[in-house]
Amino acid sequence: MVCLTSQKIDTKLVAEALKALGKENLALIIHGSSFPSANGEDTGFGTFNSKSGHSLIDYASGIFNAIQLGPAGKTKSSDSSPYTGTIFSGNPLFIDLKQLTEKKWENILSQASFEKVVNNNPNQNQGKTAYSYIMKAQNEALKEAWNNFKDLSSGLFGSSLKKDFDKFKKENDFWLDNDSLYEALSIENDNDFWYTWENEIDKNLKNPKNDEEKKLYEARIKEIKDKYADEIDFYKFCQFVLEVQNEETKKYALSKNIRMIADRQVAFSDRDAWAYQSLFLEGWYLGCPPDYFSKDGQAWGFPVMDPEKMFNSDGSLGEGGILMKRLYKKMFQENPGGVRIDHIVGLIDPWVYKVGKKPMCEEGAGRLYSSPEHSELYKYAIAKYEDLDLTLEADKEKRVKSLSDEQISLYGRLVEKIVIAAAEECGLDKNAIVCEDLGTLTNPVDAVMKKYGLQGMRLTQFVVPEKPEHPYRCKNITENVWNMVGTHDNNPIAMWAESMINTHEGYLHAKNLVEDLFAEAENKDDIIVRLTQDKEYLTFVKLTEIFASKAKNVQMFFTDFFQIKDVYNRPGTSGDQNWSLRLPNNFEDLTPIDLHAILKAAIIARGKEFASKYASLIEKLS
């Protein structure tokens, strides 16, 4: 049996092996809420800003050179999914309360209140978040801190903190005013889901249809701001505290040679849908067409940016385009490691469906920019009627059969003029963009990815073993991608391997792995048999595969690295149990994968000539 354990990881040896294998980046995937806590400081939610969060950065340093975070926006009271968070506001749950009890923050939170939050955490030291609990408890603690902050007038840092707060509000008013106003309206209307508000004026305050409405709405906004002045400033205060702590963590991570990579979800939150509703395409939502996993498609219910608001007729950015560029600039400024774009298809060739309908062709759904034959979407089409393969349904990947260079540029202009431009203005380049292109990849998306040399993903757990040329198979994986065995949406690779043992599918995977990684072995049949029967060996070889491939970049989810057999996200489910898995507080006592043995096997898998070149390195890894 193969041993998946290691006593201690030699970071210099790991760096040497990664360089030999041509790896430029090795990133640990862990969402903010999954960060561990220190003993006696477990409030019920993880944060990279905590002392224990920094300890994980210390641990990762030398093994990894980046940490792939999840979306960091403010989530809803009723939904813990980070993929429905706000596009500008950060999640106040990532504020490290402990720091507020210290001198650097003028002790604006009492130690007793902090200990109360910790002691009442129902999931204390269980490696799980307590979402419903901490949403309320964190808010109460931050209100105490806010009330004490308002009283600061002197002291070593008090006046300086207030000046910094005023500066923060001015510099971020373009999004902060909208988001804090929404918070006040949520209090006024007794919930934070604006679609159910009874007051029609409040629903449309940021979307007046004429001068009369504009005047009426401005008066209502002033009324709300006067009535909830303290609540509005409290919201801004929480964003300020979070900004300060985030900046400190970014600098700390960089000092440890760790770059933080942000995650831009495809969704707009309820708060954003309210604030910018005039920029969205009325009557349409973003989703996914029917596929193997969902026969009716995925009805996400996310608003879709109006193409006519994204760009002006002369090609310059419209109001929607300016908003999107501001979003990406903020993300690149705050995350020097770059940005992972969730569902890049949604930026290039989005699937849209009618409000109140299913995301199916027969109910009027289609590709926003690829439907010249559609009675409503035709005016946004980049592909022309003659570019279509009409033997294929509108939801098929290869339906757009031909495109000119000009058309490809039009499909890619959002990526070029907003995302890449924002990165460059922040001193980064296109390699700071990680594109989640898993699943359906239409011809226009593929063409744009190639034109701009964007880095996509290859998820080896999802390889289709019956297809020799499948892009997730090791032999087909190219250099300019991020390779991984799984993401936050998959079971840990050990659980996947367990499900493959003694199955026909497992045999097919084993056969391909032997062809790709053991091409020169004399006992191929014996290896296949072992892979079909030994779950630990199958796990080991699947981990070896991502390093043996040509991919220059590798990501690994924290459950795979620390060998935690539990699931972070179960797609299609909701409730406090989902999105709740955390790295335990004693994570340093866990036994990670045997990275030395995996890297050694990856070098050997490259062939005898390659292994001979690195014989001394193989010996050191043994």
Coordinates of C-alpha atoms in Angstrom, one line a residue:
M1 CA 0.0 0.0 0.0
V2 CA 1.2 3.5 -0.8
C3 CA 1.7 5.8 2.2
L4 CA 0.0 9.2 1.8
T5 CA 1.6 10.6 4.9
S6 CA 4.7 12.6 5.5
Q7 CA 6.5 13.6 8.7
K8 CA 7.6 17.1 7.6
I9 CA 7.5 18.8 4.3
D10 CA 10.9 20.1 3.2
T11 CA 10.0 23.4 1.5
K12 CA 13.3 23.8 -0.3
L13 CA 13.0 20.3 -1.7
V14 CA 9.4 21.0 -2.8
A15 CA 10.5 24.2 -4.6
E16 CA 13.2 22.3 -6.4
A17 CA 10.8 19.6 -7.5
L18 CA 8.2 22.0 -8.6
K19 CA 10.7 23.9 -10.7
A20 CA 11.9 20.7 -12.3
L21 CA 8.3 19.9 -13.2
G22 CA 7.8 23.3 -14.7
K23 CA 5.3 24.5 -12.1
E24 CA 5.1 28.2 -11.7
N25 CA 2.3 28.3 -9.2
L26 CA 0.9 26.0 -6.5
A27 CA -2.1 27.4 -4.8
L28 CA -4.1 26.2 -1.8
I29 CA -7.8 26.6 -2.2
I30 CA -9.6 27.6 1.0
H31 CA -12.5 29.9 1.4
G32 CA -12.3 32.6 4.1
S33 CA -14.9 31.0 6.3
S34 CA -12.9 27.7 6.3
F35 CA -9.9 29.2 8.0
P36 CA -9.1 27.8 11.4
S37 CA -9.4 29.6 14.8
A38 CA -7.0 29.7 17.7
N39 CA -8.1 27.9 20.9
G40 CA -10.3 30.2 22.9
E41 CA -11.0 32.4 19.9
D42 CA -13.5 30.3 17.8
T43 CA -16.4 32.6 17.2
G44 CA -18.1 30.2 14.8
F45 CA -16.7 31.6 11.5
G46 CA -13.2 31.5 10.0
T47 CA -11.2 34.5 8.8
F48 CA -7.9 35.0 7.2
N49 CA -7.5 38.1 9.4
S50 CA -7.2 36.2 12.7
K51 CA -4.1 35.1 14.5
S52 CA -4.9 31.5 13.4
G53 CA -5.6 32.7 9.9
H54 CA -2.1 34.1 9.8
S55 CA -0.7 30.8 11.2
L56 CA -2.2 29.0 8.2
I57 CA -0.4 31.6 5.9
D58 CA 2.8 30.7 7.8
Y59 CA 2.2 27.0 7.3
A60 CA 1.5 27.5 3.6
S61 CA 4.5 29.6 3.0
G62 CA 7.2 27.7 1.1
I63 CA 4.8 24.8 0.1
F64 CA 2.4 27.1 -1.7
N65 CA 3.0 30.5 -3.3
A66 CA -0.7 31.5 -3.4
I67 CA -4.0 31.0 -1.6
Q68 CA -7.2 30.8 -3.7
L69 CA -10.0 32.4 -1.6
G70 CA -13.7 32.2 -2.2
P71 CA -15.9 35.3 -2.9
A72 CA -15.6 37.7 0.0
G73 CA -18.8 39.7 -0.4
K74 CA -21.5 40.3 2.3
T75 CA -23.8 37.3 2.3
K76 CA -27.5 37.2 3.0
S77 CA -29.0 36.4 6.5
S78 CA -30.8 33.5 4.9
D79 CA -28.1 32.1 2.7
S80 CA -24.5 31.2 3.6
S81 CA -23.3 30.7 0.0
P82 CA -20.4 33.1 -0.7
Y83 CA -21.5 32.9 -4.4
T84 CA -24.5 35.2 -3.7
G85 CA -22.5 37.9 -1.9
T86 CA -22.2 41.6 -2.7
I87 CA -19.8 42.8 -5.5
F88 CA -18.3 45.7 -3.5
S89 CA -19.1 45.3 0.2
G90 CA -17.0 42.8 2.1
N91 CA -18.4 40.3 4.5
P92 CA -18.3 41.6 8.1
L93 CA -18.0 38.0 9.3
F94 CA -14.4 38.2 8.2
I95 CA -13.7 40.9 10.8
D96 CA -11.5 39.4 13.5
L97 CA -13.3 40.5 16.7
K98 CA -10.3 39.6 18.9
Q99 CA -8.3 42.6 17.4
L100 CA -11.0 45.0 18.5
T101 CA -10.3 44.0 22.1
E102 CA -6.7 45.2 21.7
K103 CA -4.9 48.5 22.0
K104 CA -4.4 48.9 18.3
W105 CA -8.2 49.4 18.1
E106 CA -8.4 51.3 21.4
N107 CA -10.2 48.3 23.0
I108 CA -13.5 49.2 21.4
L109 CA -14.8 45.7 22.1
S110 CA -14.7 44.4 25.6
Q111 CA -12.9 41.2 26.3
A112 CA -16.1 40.0 28.1
S113 CA -18.2 40.5 25.0
F114 CA -15.7 38.7 22.8
E115 CA -15.6 35.7 25.2
K116 CA -19.4 35.6 25.2
V117 CA -19.4 35.2 21.4
V118 CA -16.8 32.5 21.7
N119 CA -18.4 30.6 24.6
N120 CA -21.9 30.6 23.0
N121 CA -20.6 29.3 19.7
P122 CA -22.6 26.0 19.3
N123 CA -19.9 24.5 17.0
Q124 CA -17.0 25.3 19.3
N125 CA -13.9 23.4 18.0
Q126 CA -16.0 21.2 15.7
G127 CA -14.4 22.3 12.4
K128 CA -17.7 23.8 11.3
T129 CA -19.1 27.3 10.9
A130 CA -22.2 28.3 12.9
Y131 CA -23.7 30.6 10.3
S132 CA -27.0 31.6 11.7
Y133 CA -25.5 32.1 15.2
I134 CA -22.5 34.2 14.1
M135 CA -24.6 36.4 11.8
K136 CA -26.4 37.7 14.9
A137 CA -23.6 37.5 17.4
Q138 CA -21.0 39.2 15.2
N139 CA -23.4 42.0 14.5
E140 CA -24.1 42.6 18.2
A141 CA -20.4 42.6 19.0
L142 CA -19.7 45.1 16.2
K143 CA -22.4 47.4 17.4
E144 CA -20.7 47.5 20.8
A145 CA -17.5 48.3 19.0
W146 CA -19.2 51.0 16.9
N147 CA -20.7 52.7 19.9
N148 CA -17.3 52.8 21.6
F149 CA -15.6 53.9 18.4
K150 CA -18.0 57.0 18.2
D151 CA -16.8 58.0 21.7
L152 CA -13.1 58.0 20.7
S153 CA -11.7 61.5 20.8
S154 CA -8.2 61.1 22.1
G155 CA -5.7 58.4 23.0
L156 CA -2.8 57.1 21.0
F157 CA -4.8 55.9 18.0
G158 CA -8.3 57.2 18.5
S159 CA -8.3 60.4 16.6
S160 CA -6.2 58.8 13.8
L161 CA -8.7 56.0 13.4
K162 CA -11.5 58.5 13.0
K163 CA -9.6 60.4 10.4
D164 CA -8.9 57.1 8.5
F165 CA -12.6 56.3 8.7
D166 CA -13.6 59.6 7.2
K167 CA -11.1 59.1 4.4
F168 CA -12.3 55.6 3.7
K169 CA -15.9 56.8 3.4
K170 CA -15.0 59.5 0.9
E171 CA -12.8 57.2 -1.2
N172 CA -15.4 54.5 -1.4
D173 CA -18.7 56.5 -1.6
F174 CA -19.5 55.3 -5.1
W175 CA -20.5 51.9 -3.7
L176 CA -20.6 52.4 0.0
D177 CA -23.5 54.9 -0.1
N178 CA -25.7 52.5 -2.1
D179 CA -24.9 49.4 0.1
S180 CA -25.4 51.3 3.4
L181 CA -28.6 52.8 2.2
Y182 CA -29.9 49.3 1.3
E183 CA -29.0 48.2 4.9
A184 CA -31.2 51.0 6.2
L185 CA -34.1 50.1 3.9
S186 CA -33.8 46.5 5.0
I187 CA -34.4 47.7 8.6
E188 CA -37.3 49.9 7.4
N189 CA -38.9 47.0 5.5
D190 CA -38.1 44.3 8.1
N191 CA -36.0 42.1 5.8
D192 CA -33.0 42.2 3.4
F193 CA -34.8 40.8 0.4
W194 CA -36.0 43.8 -1.5
Y195 CA -38.2 41.9 -3.9
T196 CA -40.7 41.3 -1.0
W197 CA -40.8 44.9 0.3
E198 CA -44.3 46.3 0.3
N199 CA -43.1 49.8 -0.3
E200 CA -42.8 50.2 -4.1
I201 CA -40.9 53.4 -3.8
D202 CA -38.2 51.8 -1.7
K203 CA -37.9 49.0 -4.3
N204 CA -37.1 51.5 -7.0
L205 CA -35.2 54.3 -5.3
K206 CA -32.2 53.9 -7.5
N207 CA -34.2 53.4 -10.7
P208 CA -36.3 56.5 -11.4
K209 CA -38.2 56.5 -14.7
N210 CA -38.6 60.3 -15.1
D211 CA -37.8 63.6 -13.4
E212 CA -40.9 63.5 -11.2
E213 CA -39.9 60.1 -9.8
K214 CA -36.3 61.2 -9.4
K215 CA -37.4 64.2 -7.3
L216 CA -39.7 62.0 -5.2
Y217 CA -37.1 59.3 -4.7
E218 CA -34.4 61.8 -3.7
A219 CA -36.7 63.1 -1.0
R220 CA -37.3 59.5 0.2
I221 CA -33.6 58.8 0.2
K222 CA -33.0 61.9 2.4
E223 CA -35.7 60.8 4.7
I224 CA -34.2 57.3 5.2
K225 CA -30.7 58.7 5.6
D226 CA -31.9 61.1 8.3
K227 CA -33.9 58.4 10.1
Y228 CA -31.2 55.8 10.0
A229 CA -28.1 57.9 10.1
D230 CA -26.5 55.9 12.8
E231 CA -27.3 52.5 11.2
I232 CA -25.8 53.8 7.9
D233 CA -22.6 54.9 9.5
F234 CA -22.4 51.6 11.4
Y235 CA -22.5 49.7 8.1
K236 CA -19.7 51.9 6.8
F237 CA -17.8 51.4 10.0
C238 CA -17.9 47.6 9.6
Q239 CA -16.6 48.0 6.0
F240 CA -13.8 50.2 7.3
V241 CA -12.7 47.8 9.9
L242 CA -12.7 45.0 7.4
E243 CA -10.7 47.0 4.9
V244 CA -8.0 47.8 7.5
Q245 CA -7.7 44.2 8.6
N246 CA -7.8 42.9 5.0
E247 CA -4.9 45.2 4.1
E248 CA -2.9 44.1 7.0
T249 CA -3.4 40.4 6.0
K250 CA -2.5 41.1 2.4
K251 CA 0.8 42.7 3.5
Y252 CA 1.5 39.9 5.9
A253 CA 0.8 37.3 3.2
L254 CA 3.1 39.0 0.8
S255 CA 5.9 39.1 3.4
K256 CA 5.5 35.3 3.5
N257 CA 5.6 35.1 -0.3
I258 CA 2.0 34.2 -0.5
R259 CA -0.3 35.9 -2.9
M260 CA -4.0 36.0 -2.2
I261 CA -6.3 35.2 -5.3
A262 CA -9.8 36.6 -5.1
D263 CA -12.9 34.9 -6.5
R264 CA -15.4 36.9 -8.6
Q265 CA -18.7 35.1 -8.7
V266 CA -21.0 35.3 -11.7
A267 CA -23.9 36.5 -9.6
F268 CA -25.0 39.9 -8.4
S269 CA -26.4 40.0 -4.9
D270 CA -29.9 41.2 -4.0
R271 CA -28.3 44.4 -2.8
D272 CA -26.5 45.0 -6.1
A273 CA -29.6 44.0 -8.1
W274 CA -31.4 46.8 -6.3
A275 CA -28.7 49.4 -6.5
Y276 CA -28.0 48.9 -10.2
Q277 CA -31.3 47.6 -11.6
S278 CA -31.4 50.2 -14.3
L279 CA -28.3 48.5 -15.8
F280 CA -29.8 45.0 -16.0
L281 CA -31.7 43.5 -18.9
E282 CA -35.3 43.6 -17.9
G283 CA -37.2 40.3 -17.9
W284 CA -34.2 38.1 -18.2
Y285 CA -32.0 36.0 -15.8
L286 CA -28.7 34.3 -16.1
G287 CA -28.5 30.5 -15.8
C288 CA -27.3 27.3 -17.4
P289 CA -28.9 25.2 -20.2
P290 CA -30.1 21.6 -19.6
D291 CA -27.3 19.1 -19.2
Y292 CA -26.4 15.7 -17.7
F293 CA -26.8 17.1 -14.2
S294 CA -30.0 19.1 -14.7
K295 CA -32.6 18.1 -17.4
D296 CA -34.4 21.4 -17.0
G297 CA -31.3 23.5 -16.8
Q298 CA -30.1 25.6 -13.8
A299 CA -32.3 28.6 -13.0
W300 CA -29.9 30.8 -11.1
G301 CA -32.2 33.9 -11.0
F302 CA -29.2 36.2 -11.4
P303 CA -29.8 39.5 -13.2
V304 CA -28.0 40.0 -16.6
M305 CA -26.1 43.1 -17.6
D306 CA -27.9 44.9 -20.4
P307 CA -25.5 44.8 -23.4
E308 CA -26.6 48.2 -24.5
K309 CA -25.5 49.6 -21.1
M310 CA -22.1 47.8 -21.2
F311 CA -20.7 49.6 -24.2
N312 CA -21.6 52.7 -26.1
S313 CA -22.0 52.7 -29.9
D314 CA -18.4 53.9 -30.3
G315 CA -17.1 51.0 -28.3
S316 CA -16.3 53.0 -25.2
L317 CA -17.5 51.8 -21.8
G318 CA -21.1 52.5 -21.0
E319 CA -22.5 52.9 -17.4
G320 CA -22.6 49.2 -16.9
G321 CA -19.1 48.7 -18.3
I322 CA -17.7 51.4 -16.0
L323 CA -19.3 49.7 -13.0
M324 CA -17.8 46.4 -13.9
K325 CA -14.4 47.9 -14.4
R326 CA -14.5 49.6 -11.0
L327 CA -15.4 46.2 -9.5
Y328 CA -12.4 44.4 -11.1
K329 CA -10.0 47.3 -10.3
K330 CA -11.0 47.1 -6.7
M331 CA -10.5 43.3 -6.7
F332 CA -7.1 43.5 -8.4
Q333 CA -5.9 46.3 -6.1
E334 CA -6.9 44.3 -3.0
N335 CA -5.6 41.0 -4.3
P336 CA -2.2 41.1 -5.9
G337 CA -2.4 37.4 -6.6
G338 CA -5.2 38.1 -9.1
V339 CA -8.8 37.1 -9.6
R340 CA -10.5 33.8 -10.3
I341 CA -13.6 34.4 -12.5
D342 CA -16.3 32.0 -11.7
H343 CA -18.2 30.8 -14.9
I344 CA -16.2 32.8 -17.5
V345 CA -18.9 31.7 -20.0
G346 CA -21.2 34.2 -18.2
L347 CA -19.0 37.0 -19.3
I348 CA -18.4 35.9 -22.9
D349 CA -21.4 33.8 -24.1
P350 CA -24.0 33.8 -21.3
W351 CA -27.1 31.6 -21.3
V352 CA -30.2 33.6 -20.4
Y353 CA -33.8 32.7 -19.8
K354 CA -37.0 34.6 -19.3
V355 CA -38.2 35.5 -15.8
G356 CA -40.8 33.0 -14.7
K357 CA -39.7 30.4 -17.2
K358 CA -37.3 27.5 -17.2
P359 CA -33.8 27.9 -18.8
M360 CA -34.8 25.7 -21.7
C361 CA -34.9 26.4 -25.5
E362 CA -38.5 25.6 -25.7
E363 CA -39.3 28.2 -23.1
G364 CA -37.4 31.0 -24.9
A365 CA -34.0 30.7 -23.4
G366 CA -30.9 31.2 -25.5
R367 CA -27.3 32.5 -25.7
L368 CA -27.4 36.3 -25.3
Y369 CA -24.8 37.0 -28.0
S370 CA -25.3 33.9 -30.2
S371 CA -29.0 33.9 -31.1
P372 CA -29.5 35.8 -34.3
E373 CA -32.6 33.7 -35.0
H374 CA -34.2 34.5 -31.6
S375 CA -37.2 36.8 -31.8
E376 CA -36.0 38.9 -28.8
L377 CA -32.3 38.3 -28.4
Y378 CA -31.4 38.8 -32.1
K379 CA -30.5 42.4 -31.6
Y380 CA -27.6 41.5 -29.3
A381 CA -26.2 38.8 -31.5
I382 CA -22.6 38.8 -32.5
A383 CA -22.8 35.5 -34.4
K384 CA -24.7 35.7 -37.6
Y385 CA -27.4 33.4 -39.0
E386 CA -24.9 31.9 -41.4
D387 CA -22.5 31.2 -38.6
L388 CA -24.8 28.7 -37.0
D389 CA -25.0 24.9 -37.4
L390 CA -28.8 24.7 -37.4
T391 CA -28.8 21.0 -37.0
L392 CA -27.9 21.7 -33.4
E393 CA -30.1 23.1 -30.7
A394 CA -29.4 26.5 -29.3
D395 CA -27.9 25.1 -26.1
K396 CA -25.3 23.0 -27.8
E397 CA -21.6 24.0 -27.4
K398 CA -20.7 23.8 -31.1
R399 CA -23.7 25.5 -32.5
V400 CA -21.7 28.6 -33.5
K401 CA -19.5 26.9 -36.1
S402 CA -17.6 29.8 -37.5
L403 CA -16.4 33.3 -36.4
S404 CA -14.3 36.1 -37.9
D405 CA -11.5 37.8 -36.0
E406 CA -13.8 40.8 -35.6
Q407 CA -16.6 38.7 -34.1
I408 CA -14.2 37.0 -31.6
S409 CA -13.0 40.5 -30.6
L410 CA -16.6 41.5 -29.9
Y411 CA -17.3 38.4 -27.8
G412 CA -14.1 39.2 -25.9
R413 CA -14.4 42.9 -25.5
L414 CA -15.7 42.7 -21.9
V415 CA -12.7 40.5 -21.0
E416 CA -10.3 42.8 -22.9
K417 CA -11.6 46.3 -22.1
I418 CA -12.7 45.6 -18.5
V419 CA -11.0 42.6 -16.9
I420 CA -7.6 42.7 -18.6
A421 CA -7.6 46.5 -18.7
A422 CA -8.3 46.6 -14.9
A423 CA -5.5 44.1 -14.2
E424 CA -3.0 46.1 -16.3
E425 CA -4.0 49.4 -14.6
C426 CA -3.2 47.7 -11.3
G427 CA 0.3 46.6 -12.5
L428 CA -0.8 43.0 -13.3
D429 CA -1.3 41.2 -16.6
K430 CA -3.6 38.6 -18.1
N431 CA -1.8 35.8 -16.1
A432 CA -3.4 37.3 -13.0
I433 CA -6.8 36.1 -14.3
V434 CA -7.9 32.5 -13.5
C435 CA -10.8 31.5 -15.7
E436 CA -13.2 28.9 -14.3
D437 CA -14.2 27.3 -17.7
L438 CA -15.3 23.9 -16.4
G439 CA -18.4 22.3 -18.0
T440 CA -20.1 23.7 -21.1
L441 CA -17.5 25.6 -23.2
T442 CA -19.0 27.1 -26.4
N443 CA -17.0 27.8 -29.5
P444 CA -17.1 31.6 -28.9
V445 CA -15.8 31.2 -25.3
D446 CA -13.0 28.8 -26.6
A447 CA -12.1 31.3 -29.3
V448 CA -11.8 34.2 -26.8
M449 CA -9.8 32.1 -24.4
K450 CA -7.3 31.3 -27.1
K451 CA -7.2 34.8 -28.6
Y452 CA -6.2 36.4 -25.3
G453 CA -4.2 33.5 -23.9
L454 CA -6.4 33.2 -20.8
Q455 CA -5.7 30.5 -18.3
G456 CA -8.6 28.0 -17.8
M457 CA -9.0 25.0 -15.5
R458 CA -8.6 21.3 -15.9
L459 CA -10.3 19.2 -13.2
T460 CA -8.9 15.6 -13.4
Q461 CA -11.6 14.1 -11.2
F462 CA -14.1 14.9 -13.9
V463 CA -12.3 13.3 -16.8
V464 CA -14.5 11.2 -19.1
P465 CA -12.4 8.0 -19.3
E466 CA -14.2 6.8 -22.5
K467 CA -13.0 9.8 -24.4
P468 CA -9.3 9.5 -25.3
E469 CA -9.0 13.2 -26.2
H470 CA -10.9 14.6 -23.2
P471 CA -9.3 17.8 -22.1
Y472 CA -9.1 16.8 -18.4
R473 CA -7.0 13.7 -19.1
C474 CA -3.3 14.1 -18.2
K475 CA -1.9 13.5 -21.6
N476 CA -4.1 16.3 -23.1
I477 CA -3.5 18.9 -20.4
T478 CA -1.6 21.9 -21.8
E479 CA 0.8 24.3 -20.1
N480 CA -1.3 27.4 -19.9
V481 CA -4.0 26.2 -17.4
W482 CA -4.6 25.6 -13.7
N483 CA -4.8 21.9 -13.0
M484 CA -6.5 20.3 -10.0
V485 CA -8.2 17.1 -8.8
G486 CA -11.2 19.0 -7.5
T487 CA -12.7 22.3 -6.4
H488 CA -15.0 23.5 -3.6
D489 CA -17.9 21.8 -5.5
N490 CA -16.4 18.3 -5.5
N491 CA -15.9 15.5 -3.0
P492 CA -12.3 15.1 -1.7
I493 CA -10.2 13.0 -4.1
A494 CA -10.0 10.2 -1.4
M495 CA -13.8 10.0 -1.4
W496 CA -13.9 9.9 -5.2
A497 CA -11.3 7.1 -5.3
E498 CA -13.3 5.1 -2.8
S499 CA -16.3 5.3 -5.1
M500 CA -14.3 4.0 -8.0
I501 CA -13.0 0.8 -6.4
N502 CA -14.1 -2.4 -8.1
T503 CA -16.2 -0.6 -10.7
H504 CA -16.1 -0.6 -14.5
E505 CA -15.6 3.2 -14.5
G506 CA -12.8 2.8 -12.0
Y507 CA -11.2 0.3 -14.4
L508 CA -11.4 2.8 -17.3
H509 CA -9.8 5.5 -15.2
A510 CA -7.0 3.1 -14.1
K511 CA -6.3 2.1 -17.7
N512 CA -5.9 5.7 -18.8
L513 CA -3.7 6.6 -15.8
V514 CA -1.4 3.7 -16.6
E515 CA -1.2 4.8 -20.2
D516 CA -0.4 8.4 -19.2
L517 CA 1.8 7.9 -16.1
F518 CA 3.3 4.4 -16.5
A519 CA 4.0 4.3 -20.2
E520 CA 7.4 2.7 -19.7
A521 CA 6.4 0.3 -17.0
E522 CA 6.7 -3.5 -17.7
N523 CA 3.9 -4.5 -15.3
K524 CA 1.1 -2.3 -16.6
D525 CA -1.6 -4.9 -16.0
D526 CA -0.5 -5.3 -12.3
I527 CA -0.7 -1.5 -11.9
I528 CA -4.2 -1.4 -13.4
V529 CA -5.4 -4.2 -11.0
R530 CA -3.9 -2.3 -8.1
L531 CA -5.6 0.9 -9.1
T532 CA -9.0 -0.7 -9.3
Q533 CA -8.6 -2.3 -5.9
D534 CA -6.6 0.0 -3.7
K535 CA -8.3 3.3 -2.9
E536 CA -5.2 4.8 -1.3
Y537 CA -3.1 4.0 -4.3
L538 CA -5.7 5.4 -6.7
T539 CA -5.8 8.6 -4.6
F540 CA -2.0 8.8 -4.7
V541 CA -1.8 8.4 -8.4
K542 CA -4.6 11.0 -9.1
L543 CA -2.6 13.5 -7.0
T544 CA 0.5 12.6 -8.9
E545 CA -1.3 13.2 -12.2
I546 CA -1.8 16.9 -11.6
F547 CA 2.0 17.4 -11.0
A548 CA 3.0 15.1 -13.8
S549 CA 0.9 17.0 -16.4
K550 CA 2.3 19.8 -18.5
A551 CA 0.2 22.4 -16.6
K552 CA 2.3 25.3 -15.2
N553 CA -0.2 26.0 -12.4
V554 CA -1.7 23.7 -9.8
Q555 CA -4.4 24.3 -7.3
M556 CA -5.4 22.0 -4.4
F557 CA -8.4 22.2 -2.2
F558 CA -7.7 22.1 1.5
T559 CA -9.6 18.9 2.1
D560 CA -7.3 17.1 -0.4
F561 CA -4.1 18.5 1.0
F562 CA -4.9 17.8 4.6
Q563 CA -6.7 14.5 3.9
I564 CA -10.0 15.5 5.3
K565 CA -12.8 13.2 4.2
D566 CA -15.7 15.6 4.4
V567 CA -17.5 17.8 1.9
Y568 CA -17.5 21.6 1.8
N569 CA -20.3 22.3 -0.7
R570 CA -23.1 20.0 -1.9
P571 CA -24.4 21.8 -5.0
G572 CA -28.2 22.2 -5.0
T573 CA -28.5 22.1 -1.2
S574 CA -28.9 25.0 1.3
G575 CA -28.9 25.5 5.1
D576 CA -26.3 26.0 7.8
Q577 CA -24.7 22.6 7.1
N578 CA -23.7 23.5 3.6
W579 CA -20.6 25.7 3.0
S580 CA -19.7 25.0 6.7
L581 CA -16.6 22.9 6.6
R582 CA -13.5 24.4 8.2
L583 CA -9.9 23.5 8.8
P584 CA -9.8 22.4 12.4
N585 CA -8.1 24.6 15.0
N586 CA -5.4 22.0 15.4
F587 CA -4.7 21.8 11.7
E588 CA -1.0 21.7 12.2
D589 CA -1.5 18.3 13.9
L590 CA -3.2 16.9 10.8
T591 CA -1.2 14.6 8.5
P592 CA -1.0 16.2 5.0
I593 CA -0.4 14.3 1.8
D594 CA 3.1 12.9 1.3
L595 CA 4.1 15.7 -1.1
H596 CA 7.6 14.4 -1.4
A597 CA 6.5 11.0 -2.6
I598 CA 3.9 12.5 -5.0
L599 CA 6.5 14.9 -6.6
K600 CA 8.9 12.0 -6.9
A601 CA 6.3 9.9 -8.6
A602 CA 5.4 12.8 -10.9
I603 CA 9.1 13.2 -12.0
I604 CA 9.3 9.4 -12.7
A605 CA 6.1 9.5 -14.6
R606 CA 7.7 11.9 -17.1
G607 CA 9.8 9.0 -18.4
K608 CA 13.2 7.4 -17.9
E609 CA 15.1 10.2 -19.7
F610 CA 13.5 12.9 -17.6
A611 CA 13.9 10.9 -14.4
S612 CA 17.6 10.3 -15.2
K613 CA 18.2 14.0 -15.5
Y614 CA 16.8 14.5 -12.0
A615 CA 18.1 11.3 -10.4
S616 CA 19.7 13.2 -7.4
L617 CA 16.4 15.0 -6.8
I618 CA 14.5 11.7 -6.8
E619 CA 17.0 10.4 -4.3
K620 CA 16.5 13.4 -2.0
L621 CA 12.7 13.0 -2.2
S622 CA 12.8 9.4 -1.3

